[in-house]
XYZ file of C-alpha atoms in Angstrom:
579
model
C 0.000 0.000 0.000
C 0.780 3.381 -0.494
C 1.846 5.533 3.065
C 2.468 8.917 2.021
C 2.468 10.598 -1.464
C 4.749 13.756 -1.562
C 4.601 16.626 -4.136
C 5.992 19.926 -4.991
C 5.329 22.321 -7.683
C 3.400 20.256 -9.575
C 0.564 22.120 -11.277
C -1.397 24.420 -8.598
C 0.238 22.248 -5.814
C 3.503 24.096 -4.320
C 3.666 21.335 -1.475
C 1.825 19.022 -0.368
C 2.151 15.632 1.777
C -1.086 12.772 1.476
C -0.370 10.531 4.767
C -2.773 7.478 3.402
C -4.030 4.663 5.638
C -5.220 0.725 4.376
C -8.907 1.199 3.399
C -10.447 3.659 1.352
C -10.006 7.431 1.146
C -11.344 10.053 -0.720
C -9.768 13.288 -2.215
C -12.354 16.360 -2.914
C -12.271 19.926 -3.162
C -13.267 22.554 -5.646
C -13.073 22.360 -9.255
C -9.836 23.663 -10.459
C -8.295 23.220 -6.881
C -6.185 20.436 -8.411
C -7.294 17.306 -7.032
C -6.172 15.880 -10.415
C -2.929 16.779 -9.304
C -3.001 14.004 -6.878
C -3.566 11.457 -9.980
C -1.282 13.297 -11.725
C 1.109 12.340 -9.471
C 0.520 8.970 -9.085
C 0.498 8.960 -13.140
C 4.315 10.210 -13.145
C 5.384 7.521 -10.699
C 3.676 4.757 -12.518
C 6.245 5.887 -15.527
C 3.491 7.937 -17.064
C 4.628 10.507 -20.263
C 5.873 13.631 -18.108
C 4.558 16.936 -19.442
C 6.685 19.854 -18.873
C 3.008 22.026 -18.870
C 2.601 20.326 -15.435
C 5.473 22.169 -14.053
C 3.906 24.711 -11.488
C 4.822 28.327 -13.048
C 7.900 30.225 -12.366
C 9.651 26.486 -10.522
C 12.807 24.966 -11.966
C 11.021 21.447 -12.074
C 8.047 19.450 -9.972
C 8.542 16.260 -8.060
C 6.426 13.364 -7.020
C 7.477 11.186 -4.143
C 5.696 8.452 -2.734
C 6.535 5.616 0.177
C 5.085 2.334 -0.315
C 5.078 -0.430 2.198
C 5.198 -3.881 0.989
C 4.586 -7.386 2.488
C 7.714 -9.859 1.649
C 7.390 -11.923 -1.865
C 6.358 -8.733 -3.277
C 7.498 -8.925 -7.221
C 7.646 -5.612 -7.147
C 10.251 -5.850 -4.585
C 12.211 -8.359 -6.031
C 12.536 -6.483 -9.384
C 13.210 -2.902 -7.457
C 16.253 -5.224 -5.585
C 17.372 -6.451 -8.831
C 17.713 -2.695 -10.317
C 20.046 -2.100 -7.001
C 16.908 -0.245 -4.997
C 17.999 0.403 -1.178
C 15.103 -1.002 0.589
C 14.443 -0.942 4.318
C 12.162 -3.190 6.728
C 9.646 -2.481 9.138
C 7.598 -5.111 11.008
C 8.156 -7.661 8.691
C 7.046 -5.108 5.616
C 9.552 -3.980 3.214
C 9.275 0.162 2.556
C 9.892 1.336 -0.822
C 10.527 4.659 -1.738
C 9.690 5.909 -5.665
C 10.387 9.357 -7.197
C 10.023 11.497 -9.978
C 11.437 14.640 -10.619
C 10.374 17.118 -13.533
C 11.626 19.598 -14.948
C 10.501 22.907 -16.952
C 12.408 22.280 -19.640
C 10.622 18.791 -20.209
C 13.641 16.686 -18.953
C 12.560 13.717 -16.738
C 14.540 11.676 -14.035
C 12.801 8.562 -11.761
C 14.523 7.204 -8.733
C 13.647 3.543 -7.258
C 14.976 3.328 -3.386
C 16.929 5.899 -3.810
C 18.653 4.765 -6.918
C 18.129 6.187 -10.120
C 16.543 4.039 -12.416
C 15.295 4.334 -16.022
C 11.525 5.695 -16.152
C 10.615 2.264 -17.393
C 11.293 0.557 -14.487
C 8.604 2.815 -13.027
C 5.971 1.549 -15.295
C 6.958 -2.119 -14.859
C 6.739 -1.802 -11.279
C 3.686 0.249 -11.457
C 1.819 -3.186 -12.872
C 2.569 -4.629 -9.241
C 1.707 -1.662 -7.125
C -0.604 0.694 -8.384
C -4.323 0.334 -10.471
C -4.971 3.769 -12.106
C -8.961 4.225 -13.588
C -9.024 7.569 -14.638
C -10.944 9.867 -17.273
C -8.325 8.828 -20.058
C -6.283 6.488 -18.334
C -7.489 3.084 -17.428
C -4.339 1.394 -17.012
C -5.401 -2.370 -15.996
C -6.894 -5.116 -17.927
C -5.572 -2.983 -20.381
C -4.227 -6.125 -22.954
C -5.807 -9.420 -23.846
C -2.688 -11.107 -21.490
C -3.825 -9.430 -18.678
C -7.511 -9.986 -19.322
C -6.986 -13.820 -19.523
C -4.915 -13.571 -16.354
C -7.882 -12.032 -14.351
C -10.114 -14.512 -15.787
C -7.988 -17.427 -15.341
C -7.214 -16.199 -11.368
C -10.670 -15.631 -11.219
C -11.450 -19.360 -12.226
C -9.768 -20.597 -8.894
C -7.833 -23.529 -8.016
C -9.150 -25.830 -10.272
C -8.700 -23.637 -13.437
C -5.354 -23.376 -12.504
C -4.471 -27.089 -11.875
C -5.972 -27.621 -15.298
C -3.660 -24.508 -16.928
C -0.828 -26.042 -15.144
C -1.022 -29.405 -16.435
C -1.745 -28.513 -19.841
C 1.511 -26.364 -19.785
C 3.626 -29.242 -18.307
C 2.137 -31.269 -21.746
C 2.643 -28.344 -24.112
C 6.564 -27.932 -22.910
C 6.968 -31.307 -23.188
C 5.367 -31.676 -26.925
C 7.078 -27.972 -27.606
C 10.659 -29.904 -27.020
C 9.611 -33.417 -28.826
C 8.402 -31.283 -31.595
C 11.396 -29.003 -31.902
C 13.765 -32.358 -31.418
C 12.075 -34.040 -34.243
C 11.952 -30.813 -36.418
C 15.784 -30.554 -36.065
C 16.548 -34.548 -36.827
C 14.115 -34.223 -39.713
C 15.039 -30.638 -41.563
C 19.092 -31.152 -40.532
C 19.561 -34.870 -41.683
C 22.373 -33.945 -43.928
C 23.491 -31.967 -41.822
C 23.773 -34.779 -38.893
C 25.046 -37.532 -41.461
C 28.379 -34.896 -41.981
C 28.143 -34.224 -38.511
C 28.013 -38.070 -37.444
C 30.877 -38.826 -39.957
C 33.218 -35.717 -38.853
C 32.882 -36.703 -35.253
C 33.837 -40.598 -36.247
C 37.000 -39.133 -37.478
C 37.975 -37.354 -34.836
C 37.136 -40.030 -32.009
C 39.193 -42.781 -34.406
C 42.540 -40.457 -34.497
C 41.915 -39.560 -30.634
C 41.516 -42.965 -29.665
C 44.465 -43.717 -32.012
C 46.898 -41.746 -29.832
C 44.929 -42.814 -26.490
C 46.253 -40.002 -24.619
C 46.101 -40.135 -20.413
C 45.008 -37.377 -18.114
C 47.936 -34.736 -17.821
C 50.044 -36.627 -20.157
C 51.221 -33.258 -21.724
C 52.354 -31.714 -18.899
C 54.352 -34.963 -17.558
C 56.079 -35.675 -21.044
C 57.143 -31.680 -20.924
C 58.966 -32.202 -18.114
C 60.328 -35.447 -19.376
C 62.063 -33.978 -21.834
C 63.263 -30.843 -20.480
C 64.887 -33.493 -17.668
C 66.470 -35.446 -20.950
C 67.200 -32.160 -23.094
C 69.439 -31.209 -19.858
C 70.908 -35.060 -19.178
C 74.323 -33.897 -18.599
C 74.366 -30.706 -16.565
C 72.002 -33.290 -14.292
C 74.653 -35.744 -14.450
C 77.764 -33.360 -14.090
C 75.460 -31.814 -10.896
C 74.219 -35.558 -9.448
C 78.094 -36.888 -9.918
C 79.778 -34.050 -8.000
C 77.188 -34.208 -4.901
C 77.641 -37.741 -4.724
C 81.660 -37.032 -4.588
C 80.935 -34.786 -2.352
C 79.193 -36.586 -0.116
C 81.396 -40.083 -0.083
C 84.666 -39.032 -1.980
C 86.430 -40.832 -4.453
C 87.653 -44.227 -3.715
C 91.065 -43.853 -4.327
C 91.418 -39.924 -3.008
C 92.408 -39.161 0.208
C 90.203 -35.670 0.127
C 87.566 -35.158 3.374
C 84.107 -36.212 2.407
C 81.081 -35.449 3.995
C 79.815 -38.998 5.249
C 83.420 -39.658 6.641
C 83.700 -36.060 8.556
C 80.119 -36.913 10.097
C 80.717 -40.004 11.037
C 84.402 -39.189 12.522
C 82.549 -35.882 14.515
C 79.629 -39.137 15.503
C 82.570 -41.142 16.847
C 83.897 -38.728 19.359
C 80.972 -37.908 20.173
C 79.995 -41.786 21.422
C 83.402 -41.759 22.928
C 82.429 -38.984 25.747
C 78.500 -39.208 25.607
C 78.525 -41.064 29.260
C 80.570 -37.785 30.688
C 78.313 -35.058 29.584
C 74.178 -35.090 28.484
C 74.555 -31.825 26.668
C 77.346 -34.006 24.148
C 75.234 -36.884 24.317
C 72.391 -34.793 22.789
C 74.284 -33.181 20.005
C 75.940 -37.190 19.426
C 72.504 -38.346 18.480
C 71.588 -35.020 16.776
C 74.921 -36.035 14.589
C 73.762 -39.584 14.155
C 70.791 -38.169 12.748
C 72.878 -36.281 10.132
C 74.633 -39.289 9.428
C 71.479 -41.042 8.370
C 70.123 -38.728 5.853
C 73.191 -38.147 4.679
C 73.639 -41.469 3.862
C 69.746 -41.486 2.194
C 70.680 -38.874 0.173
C 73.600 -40.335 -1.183
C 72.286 -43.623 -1.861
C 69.060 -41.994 -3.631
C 72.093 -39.905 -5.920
C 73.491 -43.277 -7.128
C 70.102 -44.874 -8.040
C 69.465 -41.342 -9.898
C 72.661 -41.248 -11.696
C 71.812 -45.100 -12.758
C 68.345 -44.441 -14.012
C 70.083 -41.189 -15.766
C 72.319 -43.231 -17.435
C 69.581 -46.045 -18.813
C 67.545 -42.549 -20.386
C 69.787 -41.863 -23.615
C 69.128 -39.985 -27.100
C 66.484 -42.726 -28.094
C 63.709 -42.273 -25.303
C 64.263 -38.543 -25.976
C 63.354 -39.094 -29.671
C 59.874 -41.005 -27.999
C 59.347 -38.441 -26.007
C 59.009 -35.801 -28.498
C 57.202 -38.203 -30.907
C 54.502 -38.879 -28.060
C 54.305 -34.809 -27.840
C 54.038 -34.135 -31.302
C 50.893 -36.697 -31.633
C 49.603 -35.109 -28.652
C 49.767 -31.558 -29.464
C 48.290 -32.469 -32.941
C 45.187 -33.618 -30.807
C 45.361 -29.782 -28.824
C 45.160 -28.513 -31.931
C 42.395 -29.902 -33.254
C 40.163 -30.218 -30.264
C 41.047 -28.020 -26.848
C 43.921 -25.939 -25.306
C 44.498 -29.174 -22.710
C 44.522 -32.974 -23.502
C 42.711 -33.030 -19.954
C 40.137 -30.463 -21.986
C 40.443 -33.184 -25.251
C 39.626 -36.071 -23.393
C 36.823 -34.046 -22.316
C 35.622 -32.890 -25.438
C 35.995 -36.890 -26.309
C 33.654 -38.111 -23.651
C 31.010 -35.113 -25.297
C 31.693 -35.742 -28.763
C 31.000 -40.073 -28.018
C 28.002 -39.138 -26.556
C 26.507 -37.049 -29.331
C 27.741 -39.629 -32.148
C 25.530 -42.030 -30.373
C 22.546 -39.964 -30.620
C 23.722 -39.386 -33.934
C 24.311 -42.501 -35.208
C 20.461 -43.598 -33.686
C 18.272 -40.925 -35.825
C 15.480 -43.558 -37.644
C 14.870 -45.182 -34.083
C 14.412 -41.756 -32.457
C 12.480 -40.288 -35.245
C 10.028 -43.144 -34.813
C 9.939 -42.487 -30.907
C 9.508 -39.192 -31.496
C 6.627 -39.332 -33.648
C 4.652 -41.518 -31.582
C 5.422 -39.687 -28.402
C 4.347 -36.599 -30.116
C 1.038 -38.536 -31.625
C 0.117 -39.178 -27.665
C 0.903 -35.935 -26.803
C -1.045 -33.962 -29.272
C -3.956 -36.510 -27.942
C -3.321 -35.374 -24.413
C -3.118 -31.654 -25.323
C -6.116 -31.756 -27.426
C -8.285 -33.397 -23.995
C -6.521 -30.786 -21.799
C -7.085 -28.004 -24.136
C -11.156 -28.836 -23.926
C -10.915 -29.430 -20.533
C -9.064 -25.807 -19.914
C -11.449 -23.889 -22.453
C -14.732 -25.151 -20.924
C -13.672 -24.118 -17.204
C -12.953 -21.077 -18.791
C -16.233 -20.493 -20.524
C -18.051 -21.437 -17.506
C -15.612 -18.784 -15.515
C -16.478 -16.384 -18.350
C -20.600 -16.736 -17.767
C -19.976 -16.622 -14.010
C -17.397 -13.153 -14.371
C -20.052 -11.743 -16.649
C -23.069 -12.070 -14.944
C -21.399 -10.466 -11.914
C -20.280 -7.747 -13.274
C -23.308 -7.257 -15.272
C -25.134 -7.091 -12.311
C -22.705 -4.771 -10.334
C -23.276 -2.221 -13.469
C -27.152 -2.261 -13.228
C -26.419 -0.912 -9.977
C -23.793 1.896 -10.791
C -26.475 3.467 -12.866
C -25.751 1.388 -15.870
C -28.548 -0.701 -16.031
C -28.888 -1.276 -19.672
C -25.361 -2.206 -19.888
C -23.744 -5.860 -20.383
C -20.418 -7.275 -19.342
C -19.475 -10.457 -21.950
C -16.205 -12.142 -21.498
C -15.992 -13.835 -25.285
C -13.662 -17.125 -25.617
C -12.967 -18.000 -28.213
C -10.634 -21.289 -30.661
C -7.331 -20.061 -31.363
C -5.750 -21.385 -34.778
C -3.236 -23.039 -32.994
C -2.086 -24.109 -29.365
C -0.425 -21.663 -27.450
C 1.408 -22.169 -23.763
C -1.484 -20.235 -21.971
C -4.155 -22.266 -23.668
C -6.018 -22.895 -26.762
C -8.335 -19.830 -26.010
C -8.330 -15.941 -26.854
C -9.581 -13.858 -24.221
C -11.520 -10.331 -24.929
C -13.139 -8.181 -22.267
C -15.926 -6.491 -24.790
C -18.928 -3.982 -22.976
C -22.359 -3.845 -24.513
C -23.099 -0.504 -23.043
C -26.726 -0.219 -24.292
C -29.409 -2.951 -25.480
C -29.349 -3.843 -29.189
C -25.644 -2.396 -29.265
C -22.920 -4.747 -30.607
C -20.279 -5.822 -27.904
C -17.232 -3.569 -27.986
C -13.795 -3.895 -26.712
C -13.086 -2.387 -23.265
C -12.139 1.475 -23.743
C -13.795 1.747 -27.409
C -17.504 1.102 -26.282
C -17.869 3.732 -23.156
C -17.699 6.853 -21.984
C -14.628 7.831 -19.697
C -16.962 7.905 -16.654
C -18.569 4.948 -17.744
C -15.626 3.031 -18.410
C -14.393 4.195 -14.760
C -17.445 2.620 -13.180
C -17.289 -0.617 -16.251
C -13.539 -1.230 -14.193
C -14.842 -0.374 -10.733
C -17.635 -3.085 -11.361
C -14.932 -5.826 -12.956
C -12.327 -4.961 -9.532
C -15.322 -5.194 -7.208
C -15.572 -8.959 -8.408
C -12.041 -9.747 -9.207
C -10.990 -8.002 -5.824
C -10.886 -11.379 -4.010
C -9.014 -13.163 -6.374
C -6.501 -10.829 -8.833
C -5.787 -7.624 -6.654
C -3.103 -5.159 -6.732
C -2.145 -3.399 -3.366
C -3.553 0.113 -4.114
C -6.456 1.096 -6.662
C -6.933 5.156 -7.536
C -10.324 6.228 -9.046
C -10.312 9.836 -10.988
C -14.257 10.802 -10.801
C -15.496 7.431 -11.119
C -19.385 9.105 -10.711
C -19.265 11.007 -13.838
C -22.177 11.636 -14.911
C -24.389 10.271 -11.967
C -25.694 11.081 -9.146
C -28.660 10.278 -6.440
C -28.906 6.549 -5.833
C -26.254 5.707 -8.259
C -23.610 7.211 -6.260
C -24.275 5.844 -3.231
C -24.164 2.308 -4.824
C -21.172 3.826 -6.134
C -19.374 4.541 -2.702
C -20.597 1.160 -1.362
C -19.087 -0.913 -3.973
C -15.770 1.095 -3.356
C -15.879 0.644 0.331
C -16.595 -3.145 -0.607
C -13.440 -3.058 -2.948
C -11.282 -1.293 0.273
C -12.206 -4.556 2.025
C -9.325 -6.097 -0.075
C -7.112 -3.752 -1.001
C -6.350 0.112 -0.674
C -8.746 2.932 -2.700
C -8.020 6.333 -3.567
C -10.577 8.182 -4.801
C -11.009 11.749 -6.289
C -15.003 12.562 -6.682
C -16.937 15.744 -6.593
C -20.119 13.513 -4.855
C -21.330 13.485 -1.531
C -22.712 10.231 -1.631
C -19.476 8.805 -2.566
C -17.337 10.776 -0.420
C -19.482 9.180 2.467
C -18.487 6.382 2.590
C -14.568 7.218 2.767
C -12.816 6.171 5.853
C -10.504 8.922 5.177
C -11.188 12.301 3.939
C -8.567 14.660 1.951
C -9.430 17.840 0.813
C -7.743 19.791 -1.448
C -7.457 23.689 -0.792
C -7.097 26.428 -3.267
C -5.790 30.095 -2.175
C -5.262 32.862 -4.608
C -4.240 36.111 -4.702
C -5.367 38.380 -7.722
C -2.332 41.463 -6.663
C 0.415 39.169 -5.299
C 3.503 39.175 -7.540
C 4.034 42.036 -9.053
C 0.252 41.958 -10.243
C 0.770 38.844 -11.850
C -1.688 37.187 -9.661
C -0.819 34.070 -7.235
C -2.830 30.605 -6.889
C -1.533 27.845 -4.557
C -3.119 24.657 -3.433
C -2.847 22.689 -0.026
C -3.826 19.366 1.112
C -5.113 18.950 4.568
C -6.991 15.664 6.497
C -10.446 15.800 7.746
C -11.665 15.353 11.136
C -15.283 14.695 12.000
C -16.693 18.161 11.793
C -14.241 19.168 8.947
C -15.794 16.207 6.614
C -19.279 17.848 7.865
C -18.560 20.757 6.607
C -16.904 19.571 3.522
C -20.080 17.084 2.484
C -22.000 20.677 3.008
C -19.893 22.424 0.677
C -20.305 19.559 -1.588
C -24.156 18.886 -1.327
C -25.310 22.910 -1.514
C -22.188 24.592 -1.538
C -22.994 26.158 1.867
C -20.415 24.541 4.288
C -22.171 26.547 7.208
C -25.232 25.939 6.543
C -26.694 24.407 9.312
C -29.338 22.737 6.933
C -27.018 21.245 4.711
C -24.628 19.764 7.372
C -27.903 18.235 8.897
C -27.772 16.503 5.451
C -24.005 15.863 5.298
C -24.450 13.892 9.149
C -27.311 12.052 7.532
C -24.818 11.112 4.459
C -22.721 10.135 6.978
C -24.601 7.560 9.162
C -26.446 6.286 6.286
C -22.854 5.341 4.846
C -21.660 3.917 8.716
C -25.218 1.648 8.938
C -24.579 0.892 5.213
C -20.425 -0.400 5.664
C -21.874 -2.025 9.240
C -24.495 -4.110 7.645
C -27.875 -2.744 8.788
C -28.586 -1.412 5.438
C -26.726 -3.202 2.794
């Protein structure tokens, strides 16, 4: 819902706040005060074409704010969090905070949580948030998707078990269909396909390489490349470490093992020296590993010579051919292999899946054909019910002669939502052909056509927050207090702004706004000023405002005896004791 709808400069407004409450509230005032404004408003942060005429005269630019609070699983929310919308929670609501800022010279900018965001993203949100019903702007139910929506949430659970499980059967026939199509119209195609990747799996499984075999063959023969600088290196360490057998020069394994020796000979006479002995001992061992591990190295150095170098590089060549041809990696090859086996089989089994194919699709279409009936009836019967209602919610907003048809009708061919087109039409007087919504009706008329159709779809297909621009056009008397009933009904469900110049409507508000214009004919310069305000109602405020409204005598003491009957008519009406 919305809490609070903030605006500046816009039109005869200079600044005004609208706190709003759940429920149903109505915004009145005198003609030209700019209660429009209010819509107007709401318009520009629903992504509405900004007019730079709206602009209040002599500002740089006009902006409309509004905060919305919003229960968790919102979409509305999750798209505003995808655009990178700060959002902030309050008692397990979510508040989000939209803006639009206009300026003079006809340049537009929107913000979504704070973050600006392309005036699109208004309008997509808008389709969550906001229902608009104005003069020339009735924004929902607008296209034939959303009209089959409403009528399909309308149908209930059972409608939409049957819509679900003829979708599961569409995507599945959708995919067999496409398969088939492809095996069919790209035979050629697969035969070259089949015989390139037989090829290519016959010289891979030629060479037969092994995981990482690149990378240990590289460093096989840089080891052989280098063979003796490895064995000048391995030869002098393990001099080093034993010395030569006929030279009398210190090695390493005799000096540790003469420093081990007198050691032993004085361990008993001091622990510190017996330590360090066994510490030397120590040495003595791994020198000794070390040197043995040399000699087996320089003997398997010796057994690699010029020939397994030559096998080496063979082996690479054949395996970088394979890199060459199929991935950066032979890890990535045998990879691609494993793939490339896979599809050949699927290749190489065409006739047997085209016949599978073709009678899996010949049960499908079967299936479809039952679920498509089944689907279309529950929607014709949800069509008779949806019309009849609404029907008889216009005979009582003064449009008695009027008729509400919801037409279904074959498509030419399947479609995921259904075998059925959808069209909202209005017959809006007896012996008139059934029009379209919009095309058949007055703008008043169509205002109360959508206030009848949300009425009934409240319970089933509402948006948080509905706004009604003089929904009583062109009525009056009995007609618009069937008219404010039917929108308190709809607050039940959601949230209702109204704007309305009627009494009878104005009623039955839970909330009164009223908008205030103050002029001055010699302020600036004698230029003339005109500002409008926005204040709430109390009790004896809305008193005098239904006065204004019924005789346009707010003090008369005659017409607020009328207003206070308004009034409690309206509270016995909402409480039950005269519906």
């Amino acid at each position: 819902m919305i809490e609070e709808i903030r605006i500046s400069d816009l039109g005869v407004i200079t600044r005004a706040t609208l706190e709003l409450d759940p429920g149903f509230t109505v915004v009145t005032g005198e003609t030209g005060a700019g209660k429009t404004m209010v819509v107007t408003a709401l318009g520009l942060l629903l992504g509405n074409r900004a007019d730079a005429g709206a602009v209040r005269h002599g500002a740089k630019h006009a902006v409309a704010e509004a905060t919305l609070r919003l229960p968790a699983g919102s979409p509305a929310l999750s798209r505003a969090e995808e655009s990178g919308a700060l959002l902030e929670e309050h008692d397990g609501d979510t508040e989000l905070i939209l803006a639009r800022i206009l300026s003079a010279e006809g340049r537009s900018r929107a913000a979504v949580g704070g973050t600006s965001a392309p005036v699109g993203l208004l309008s997509e949100l808008g389709t969550h948030l906001v229902a608009v019903h104005g003069q020339s702007d009735q924004l929902r139910l607008r296209s034939a998707v959303a009209q089959r929506e409403s009528l399909d949430k309308f149908g209930g659970p059972e409608l939409a078990a049957a819509l679900a499980a003829y979708q599961g059967t569409f995507d599945t026939w959708k995919a067999a269909s496409a398969e088939l199509e492809e095996i069919t119209s790209a035979s050629r195609e697969r035969v070259r396909e089949a015989e390139s990747l037989q090829a290519a799996l016959e010289e891979i499984d030629a060479v037969d390489p092994r995981p990482g075999e690149d990378e240990d063959l590289k460093a096989e023969a840089q080891k052989l490349s280098n063979v003796e600088g490895l064995r000048s290196a391995a030869v002098t360490a393990h001099g080093a470490l034993t010395g030569d057998e006929f030279s009398e020069e210190p090695n390493a394994v005799g000096l540790v093992d003469a420093a081990k020796r007198a050691l032993e000979m004085v361990a008993d006479d001091d622990p510190e020296l017996r330590a360090l002995g066994t510490r030397v001992n120590e040495i003595g061992i791994l020198v000794a590993d070390v040197t043995m591990e040399l000699g087996s190295y320089l003997a398997a150095l010796d057994g690699d010579g010029p020939g397994r170098l030559a096998e080496v590089e063979e082996r690479r060549a054949a395996l970088n051919q394979l890199i060459r041809k199929y991935a950066p990696t032979i890890d990535e090859v045998i990879s691609w292999t494993e793939t490339a086996r896979r599809r050949h089989m699927d290749l190489q089994d065409d006739s047997g899946r085209v016949e599978a194919l073709q009678a899996q699709l010949e049960g499908l279409q079967d299936r479809l054909a039952e679920q498509s009936k089944t689907l279309g009836d529950m929607r014709r019967a949800a069509a008779l019910r949806l019309a009849a209602r609404v029907s008889d919610e216009l005979a009582a907003l003064a449009m008695p002669d009027a008729r509400f048809v919801v037409e279904v009708t074959d498509l030419d061919e399947p479609a995921r939502h259904g075998g059925d087109h959808i069209a909202m039409l209005l017959q809006p007087h007896a012996g008139s052909a059934p029009r379209p919504l919009g095309k058949g009706a007055s703008g008043g008329e169509l205002s109360r056509v959508m206030l009848a159709i949300e009425v009934v779809l409240a319970e089933t297909d509402p948006v948080p927050t509905f706004v009604f621009d003089e929904v009583d056009s062109g009525v009056g008397g009995k007609a618009a207090v069937e008219i404010g009933k039917r929108l308190a009904m709809l607050a039940r469900h959601v949230q209702v702004i109204v704007v309305t110049h009627l009494p009878q409507v104005a009623a039955y508000a839970q909330r009164h706004i009223r908008v205030i214009k103050t002029s001055d004919a010699q302020a600036g310069d004698g230029a003339g000023f005109t500002a409008s305000d926005v204040v709430r109602l109390d009790d004896a405020d809305r008193v005098r405002e239904l006065a204004r409204m019924l005789a346009g005598q707010e003090h008369s003491d005659t017409a607020q005896a009328h207003a206070e009957e308004l009034l409690e008519g309206a509270r016995l009406a909402l409480s039950g004791q005269a519906m």
